[in-house]
Coordinates of C-alpha atoms in Angstrom, one line a residue:
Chain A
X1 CA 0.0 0.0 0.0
X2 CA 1.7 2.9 -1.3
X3 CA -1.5 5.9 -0.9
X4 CA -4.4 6.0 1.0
X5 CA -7.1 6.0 -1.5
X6 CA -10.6 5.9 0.8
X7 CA -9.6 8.8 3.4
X8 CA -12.1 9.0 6.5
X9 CA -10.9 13.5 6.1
X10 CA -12.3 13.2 2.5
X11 CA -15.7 13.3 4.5
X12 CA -15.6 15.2 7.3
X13 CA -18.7 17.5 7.3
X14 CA -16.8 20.8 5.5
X15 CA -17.0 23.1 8.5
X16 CA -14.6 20.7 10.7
X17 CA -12.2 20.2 7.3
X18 CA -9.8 23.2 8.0
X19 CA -7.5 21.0 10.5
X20 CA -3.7 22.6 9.9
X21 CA -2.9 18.5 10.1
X22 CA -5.8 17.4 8.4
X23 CA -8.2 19.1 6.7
X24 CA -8.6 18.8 3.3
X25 CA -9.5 22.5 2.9
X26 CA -6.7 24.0 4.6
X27 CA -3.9 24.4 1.6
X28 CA -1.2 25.4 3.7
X29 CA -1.4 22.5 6.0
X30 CA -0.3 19.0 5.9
X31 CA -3.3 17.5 4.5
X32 CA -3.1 14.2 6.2
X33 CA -5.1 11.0 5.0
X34 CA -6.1 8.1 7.2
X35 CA -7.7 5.0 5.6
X36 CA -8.2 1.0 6.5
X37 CA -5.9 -1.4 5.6
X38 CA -7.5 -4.7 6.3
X39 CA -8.1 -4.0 11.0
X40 CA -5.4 -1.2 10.9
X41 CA -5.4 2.3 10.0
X42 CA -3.0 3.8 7.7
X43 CA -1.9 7.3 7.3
X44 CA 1.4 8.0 4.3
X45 CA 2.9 11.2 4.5
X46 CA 6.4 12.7 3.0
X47 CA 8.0 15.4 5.4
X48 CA 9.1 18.4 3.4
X49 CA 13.3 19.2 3.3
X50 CA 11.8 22.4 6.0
X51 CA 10.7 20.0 8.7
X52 CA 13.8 18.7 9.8
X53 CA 15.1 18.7 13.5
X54 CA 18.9 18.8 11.9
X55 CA 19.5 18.4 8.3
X56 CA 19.1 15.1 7.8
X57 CA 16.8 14.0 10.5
X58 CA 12.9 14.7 10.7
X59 CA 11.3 17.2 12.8
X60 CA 10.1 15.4 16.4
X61 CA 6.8 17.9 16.5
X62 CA 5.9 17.1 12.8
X63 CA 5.6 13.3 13.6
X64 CA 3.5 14.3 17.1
X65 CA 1.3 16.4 14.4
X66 CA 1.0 13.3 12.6
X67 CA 0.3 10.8 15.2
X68 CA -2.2 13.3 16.6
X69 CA -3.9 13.8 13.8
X70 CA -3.5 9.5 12.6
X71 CA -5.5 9.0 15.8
X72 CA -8.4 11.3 15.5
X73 CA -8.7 10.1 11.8
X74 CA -8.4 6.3 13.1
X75 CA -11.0 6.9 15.5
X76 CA -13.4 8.2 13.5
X77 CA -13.2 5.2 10.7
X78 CA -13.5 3.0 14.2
X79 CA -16.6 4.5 15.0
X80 CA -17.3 4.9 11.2
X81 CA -17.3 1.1 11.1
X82 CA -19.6 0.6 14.2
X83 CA -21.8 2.8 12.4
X84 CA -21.8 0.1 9.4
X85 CA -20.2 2.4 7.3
X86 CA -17.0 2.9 5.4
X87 CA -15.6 6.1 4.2
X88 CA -15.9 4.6 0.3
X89 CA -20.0 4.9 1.2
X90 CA -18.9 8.7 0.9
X91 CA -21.6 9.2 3.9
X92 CA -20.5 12.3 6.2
X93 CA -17.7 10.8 9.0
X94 CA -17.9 11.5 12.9
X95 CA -14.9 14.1 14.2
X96 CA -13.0 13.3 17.0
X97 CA -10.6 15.5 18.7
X98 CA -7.7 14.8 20.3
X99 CA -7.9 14.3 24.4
X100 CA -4.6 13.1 25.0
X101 CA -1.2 12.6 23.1
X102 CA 1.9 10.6 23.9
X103 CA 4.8 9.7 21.6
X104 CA 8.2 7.9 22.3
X105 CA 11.1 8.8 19.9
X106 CA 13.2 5.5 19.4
X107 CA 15.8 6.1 16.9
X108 CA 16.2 9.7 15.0
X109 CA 13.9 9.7 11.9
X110 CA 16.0 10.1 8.4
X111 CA 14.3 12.7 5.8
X112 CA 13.6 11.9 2.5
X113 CA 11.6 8.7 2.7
X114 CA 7.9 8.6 3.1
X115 CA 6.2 8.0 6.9
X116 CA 3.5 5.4 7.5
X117 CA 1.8 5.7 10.7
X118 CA 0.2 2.5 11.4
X119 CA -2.5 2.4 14.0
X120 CA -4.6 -0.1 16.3
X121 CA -7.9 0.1 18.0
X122 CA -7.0 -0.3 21.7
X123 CA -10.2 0.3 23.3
X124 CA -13.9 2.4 23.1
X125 CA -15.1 3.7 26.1
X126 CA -18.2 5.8 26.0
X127 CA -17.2 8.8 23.6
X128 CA -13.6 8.2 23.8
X129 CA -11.6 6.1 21.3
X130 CA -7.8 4.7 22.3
X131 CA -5.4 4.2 19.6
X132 CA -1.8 2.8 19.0
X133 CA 0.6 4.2 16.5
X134 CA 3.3 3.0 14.8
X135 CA 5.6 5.4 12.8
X136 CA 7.9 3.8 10.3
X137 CA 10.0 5.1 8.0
X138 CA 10.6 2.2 5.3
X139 CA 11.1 -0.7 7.4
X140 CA 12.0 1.0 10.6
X141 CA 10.1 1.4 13.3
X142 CA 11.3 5.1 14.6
X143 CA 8.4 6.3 17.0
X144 CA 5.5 5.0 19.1
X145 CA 3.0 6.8 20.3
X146 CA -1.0 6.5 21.4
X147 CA -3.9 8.7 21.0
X148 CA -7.1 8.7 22.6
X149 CA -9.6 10.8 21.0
X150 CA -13.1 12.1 22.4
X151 CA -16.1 13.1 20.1
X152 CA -16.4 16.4 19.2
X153 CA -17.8 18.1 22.2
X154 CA -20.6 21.1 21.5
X155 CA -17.8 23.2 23.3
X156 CA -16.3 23.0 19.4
X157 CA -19.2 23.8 17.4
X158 CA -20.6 27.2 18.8
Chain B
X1 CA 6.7 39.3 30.6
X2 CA 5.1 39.9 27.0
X3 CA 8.5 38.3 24.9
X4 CA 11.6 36.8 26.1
X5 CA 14.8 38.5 25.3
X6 CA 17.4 36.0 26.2
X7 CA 16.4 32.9 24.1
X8 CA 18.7 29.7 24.5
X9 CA 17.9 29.0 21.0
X10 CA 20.0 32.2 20.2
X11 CA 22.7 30.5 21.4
X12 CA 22.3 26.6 19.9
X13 CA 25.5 25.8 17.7
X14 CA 24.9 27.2 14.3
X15 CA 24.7 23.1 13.1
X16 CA 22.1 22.5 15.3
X17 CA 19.9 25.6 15.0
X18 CA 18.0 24.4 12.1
X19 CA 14.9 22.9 14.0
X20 CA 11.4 23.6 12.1
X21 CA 10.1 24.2 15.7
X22 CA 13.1 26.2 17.1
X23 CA 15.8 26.6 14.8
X24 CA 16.8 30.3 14.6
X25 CA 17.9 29.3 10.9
X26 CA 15.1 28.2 9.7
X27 CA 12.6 30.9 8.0
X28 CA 9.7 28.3 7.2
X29 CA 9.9 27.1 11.0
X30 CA 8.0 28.4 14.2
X31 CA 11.3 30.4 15.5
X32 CA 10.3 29.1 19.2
X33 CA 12.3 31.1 21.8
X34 CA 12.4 29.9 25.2
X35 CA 14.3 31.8 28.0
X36 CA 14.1 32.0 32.1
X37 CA 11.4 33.3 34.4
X38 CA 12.7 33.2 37.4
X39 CA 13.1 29.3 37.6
X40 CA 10.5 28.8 35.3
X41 CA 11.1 28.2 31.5
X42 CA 8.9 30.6 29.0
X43 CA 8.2 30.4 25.8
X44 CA 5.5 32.5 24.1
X45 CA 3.9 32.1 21.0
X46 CA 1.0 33.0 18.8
X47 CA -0.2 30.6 16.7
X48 CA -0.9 31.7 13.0
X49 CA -4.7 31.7 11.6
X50 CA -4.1 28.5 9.1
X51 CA -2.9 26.9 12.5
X52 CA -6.5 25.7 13.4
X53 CA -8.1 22.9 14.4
X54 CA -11.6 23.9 13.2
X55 CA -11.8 27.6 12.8
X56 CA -11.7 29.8 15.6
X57 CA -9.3 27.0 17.7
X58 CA -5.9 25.7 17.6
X59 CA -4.5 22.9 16.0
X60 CA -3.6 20.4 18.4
X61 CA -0.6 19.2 16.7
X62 CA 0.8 22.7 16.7
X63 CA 0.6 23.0 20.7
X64 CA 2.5 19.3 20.7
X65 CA 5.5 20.9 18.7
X66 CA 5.1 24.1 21.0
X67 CA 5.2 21.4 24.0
X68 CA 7.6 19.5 22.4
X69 CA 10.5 22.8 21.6
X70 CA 9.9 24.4 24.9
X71 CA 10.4 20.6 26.5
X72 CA 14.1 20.3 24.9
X73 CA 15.0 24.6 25.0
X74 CA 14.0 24.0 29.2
X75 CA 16.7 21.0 29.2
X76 CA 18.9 23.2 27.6
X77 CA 18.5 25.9 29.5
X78 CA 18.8 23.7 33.0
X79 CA 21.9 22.5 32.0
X80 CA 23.2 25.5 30.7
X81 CA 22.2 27.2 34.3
X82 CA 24.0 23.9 35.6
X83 CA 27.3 24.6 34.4
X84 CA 26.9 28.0 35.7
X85 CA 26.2 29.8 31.9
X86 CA 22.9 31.9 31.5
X87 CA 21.8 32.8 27.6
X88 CA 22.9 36.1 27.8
X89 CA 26.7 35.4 28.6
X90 CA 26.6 34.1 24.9
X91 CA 28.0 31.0 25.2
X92 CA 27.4 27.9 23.1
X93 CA 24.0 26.1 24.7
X94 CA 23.6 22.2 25.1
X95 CA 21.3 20.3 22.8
X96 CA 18.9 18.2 23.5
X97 CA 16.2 16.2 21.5
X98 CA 13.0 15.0 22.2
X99 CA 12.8 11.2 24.0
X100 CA 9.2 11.4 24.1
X101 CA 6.3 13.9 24.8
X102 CA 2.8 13.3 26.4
X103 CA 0.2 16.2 26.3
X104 CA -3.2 16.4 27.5
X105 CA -5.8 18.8 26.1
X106 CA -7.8 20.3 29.1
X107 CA -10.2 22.1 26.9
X108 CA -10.6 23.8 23.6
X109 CA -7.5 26.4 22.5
X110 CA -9.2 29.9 21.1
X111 CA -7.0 31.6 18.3
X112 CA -5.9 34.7 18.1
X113 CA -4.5 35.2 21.7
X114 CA -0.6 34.7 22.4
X115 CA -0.3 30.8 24.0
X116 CA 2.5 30.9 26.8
X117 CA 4.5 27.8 27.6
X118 CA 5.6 27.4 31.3
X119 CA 8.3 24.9 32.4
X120 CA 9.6 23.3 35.3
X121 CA 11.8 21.0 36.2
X122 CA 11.1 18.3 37.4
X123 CA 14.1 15.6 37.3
X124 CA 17.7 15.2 36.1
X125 CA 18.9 11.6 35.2
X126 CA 22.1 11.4 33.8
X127 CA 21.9 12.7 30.5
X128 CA 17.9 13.2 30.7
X129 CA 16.2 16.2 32.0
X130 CA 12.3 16.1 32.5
X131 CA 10.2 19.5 32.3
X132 CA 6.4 19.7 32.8
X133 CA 4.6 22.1 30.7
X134 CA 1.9 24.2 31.8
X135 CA 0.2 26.3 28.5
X136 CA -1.9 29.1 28.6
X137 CA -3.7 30.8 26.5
X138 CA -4.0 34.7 28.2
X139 CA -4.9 33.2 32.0
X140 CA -6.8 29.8 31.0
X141 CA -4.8 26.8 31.3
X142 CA -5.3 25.2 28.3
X143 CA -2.6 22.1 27.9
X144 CA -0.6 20.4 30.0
X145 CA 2.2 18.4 29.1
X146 CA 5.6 16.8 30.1
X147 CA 8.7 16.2 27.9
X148 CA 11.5 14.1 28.5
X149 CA 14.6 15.3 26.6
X150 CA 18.5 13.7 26.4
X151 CA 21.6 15.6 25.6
X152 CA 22.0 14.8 21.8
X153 CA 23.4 11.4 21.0
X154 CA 26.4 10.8 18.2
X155 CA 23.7 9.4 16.2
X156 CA 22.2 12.5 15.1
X157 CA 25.8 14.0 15.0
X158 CA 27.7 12.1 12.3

């Protein structure tokens, strides 16, 4: 799997598609997709030469951007799925947003090769989805990282 | 304290001020600047308008890499304090990089108001340093966080 081709972003409702990680209507942001691949999620994305933490090596906040943003996506396919749907129906997606964040750097991350975040569906609890993330970059597993992610709260839509 | 003058980023080895988060060098990046406050770190930031999470709200991802810069600039600057060296005696600053980052979202960011990140320290061990983050955004607390960074290895040197 080289692209995500069903993206759970390409139907968020278009208010809540602006994400700076994201959203497929923000131009200057990083325009993330997350799609199923077979019980895991999968999110591709090619830092830019400007993210880098030295030359080299890939910025540690960019891949936190992109686990965040992996494990809201992968959340809302989750409860996409429960719903009976999959984002190929091209029925409006749930938005999740993120609760809480944690990522473990294990080896620096070399630029110029693409990122796959790979993630797992740890647990549902009420409104809250839990999510483990991968990052590799080709074969090697560089960071670790999970997500949980809560339902939009009305909090966001006023 | 509405900026901070004395930014140990000012003072990272010209090789290693390249950071898309904090790198002094680099014009696409975020141009973090942490300094001291007292013995709190600060480091003060206001987010630009395509950094949103929906409109009218941060992007989540971007308080992570403010989390994640403030977490490694606070190492720098406790060691830096350590070896009895202050930024503004313009001396060459450690480096440190990221081991790994948690942060919580305590409620929805609003845009358009500078965010302040506030370290402490909380541990030394060996060649780790552990800061918590407090962020605010004017006096709400917003984010809270807690990065553990390491002195940079040879790895990200050669």
């Amino acid at each position: 799997m080289d692209q995500v081709t069903h993206a759970i972003q390409d139907y968020y409702p278009e208010d809540f598609a602006h994400c700076f990680g994201c959203g497929r209507m923000n131009e200057q942001g990083h325009q993330f997709r997350t799609g199923w691949d077979g019980d895991k999620t999968v999110t591709i994305y090619s830092p830019k030469e400007k993210h880098k933490a030295i030359p080299g090596f890939v910025y540690g906040g960019l891949i936190a951007s992109l686990v965040d943003c992996h494990g809201t996506g992968s959340a809302a396919l989750v409860k996409h799925r429960d719903n009976g749907l999959e984002p190929e129906d091209a029925e409006d997606a749930p938005r999740f947003v993120t609760g809480s964040l944690a990522v473990k750097y294990l080896k620096p991350t070399p630029q110029g090769v693409p990122l796959r975040a790979v993630g797992t569906h740890e647990k549902t609890e009420g409104k809250k989805i839990t999510i483990k993330v991968d990052v590799y970059a080709e074969d090697a597993l560089v960071v670790t990282g999970e997500v949980t992610a809560v339902e939009m709260p009305d909090t966001f839509k006023k």
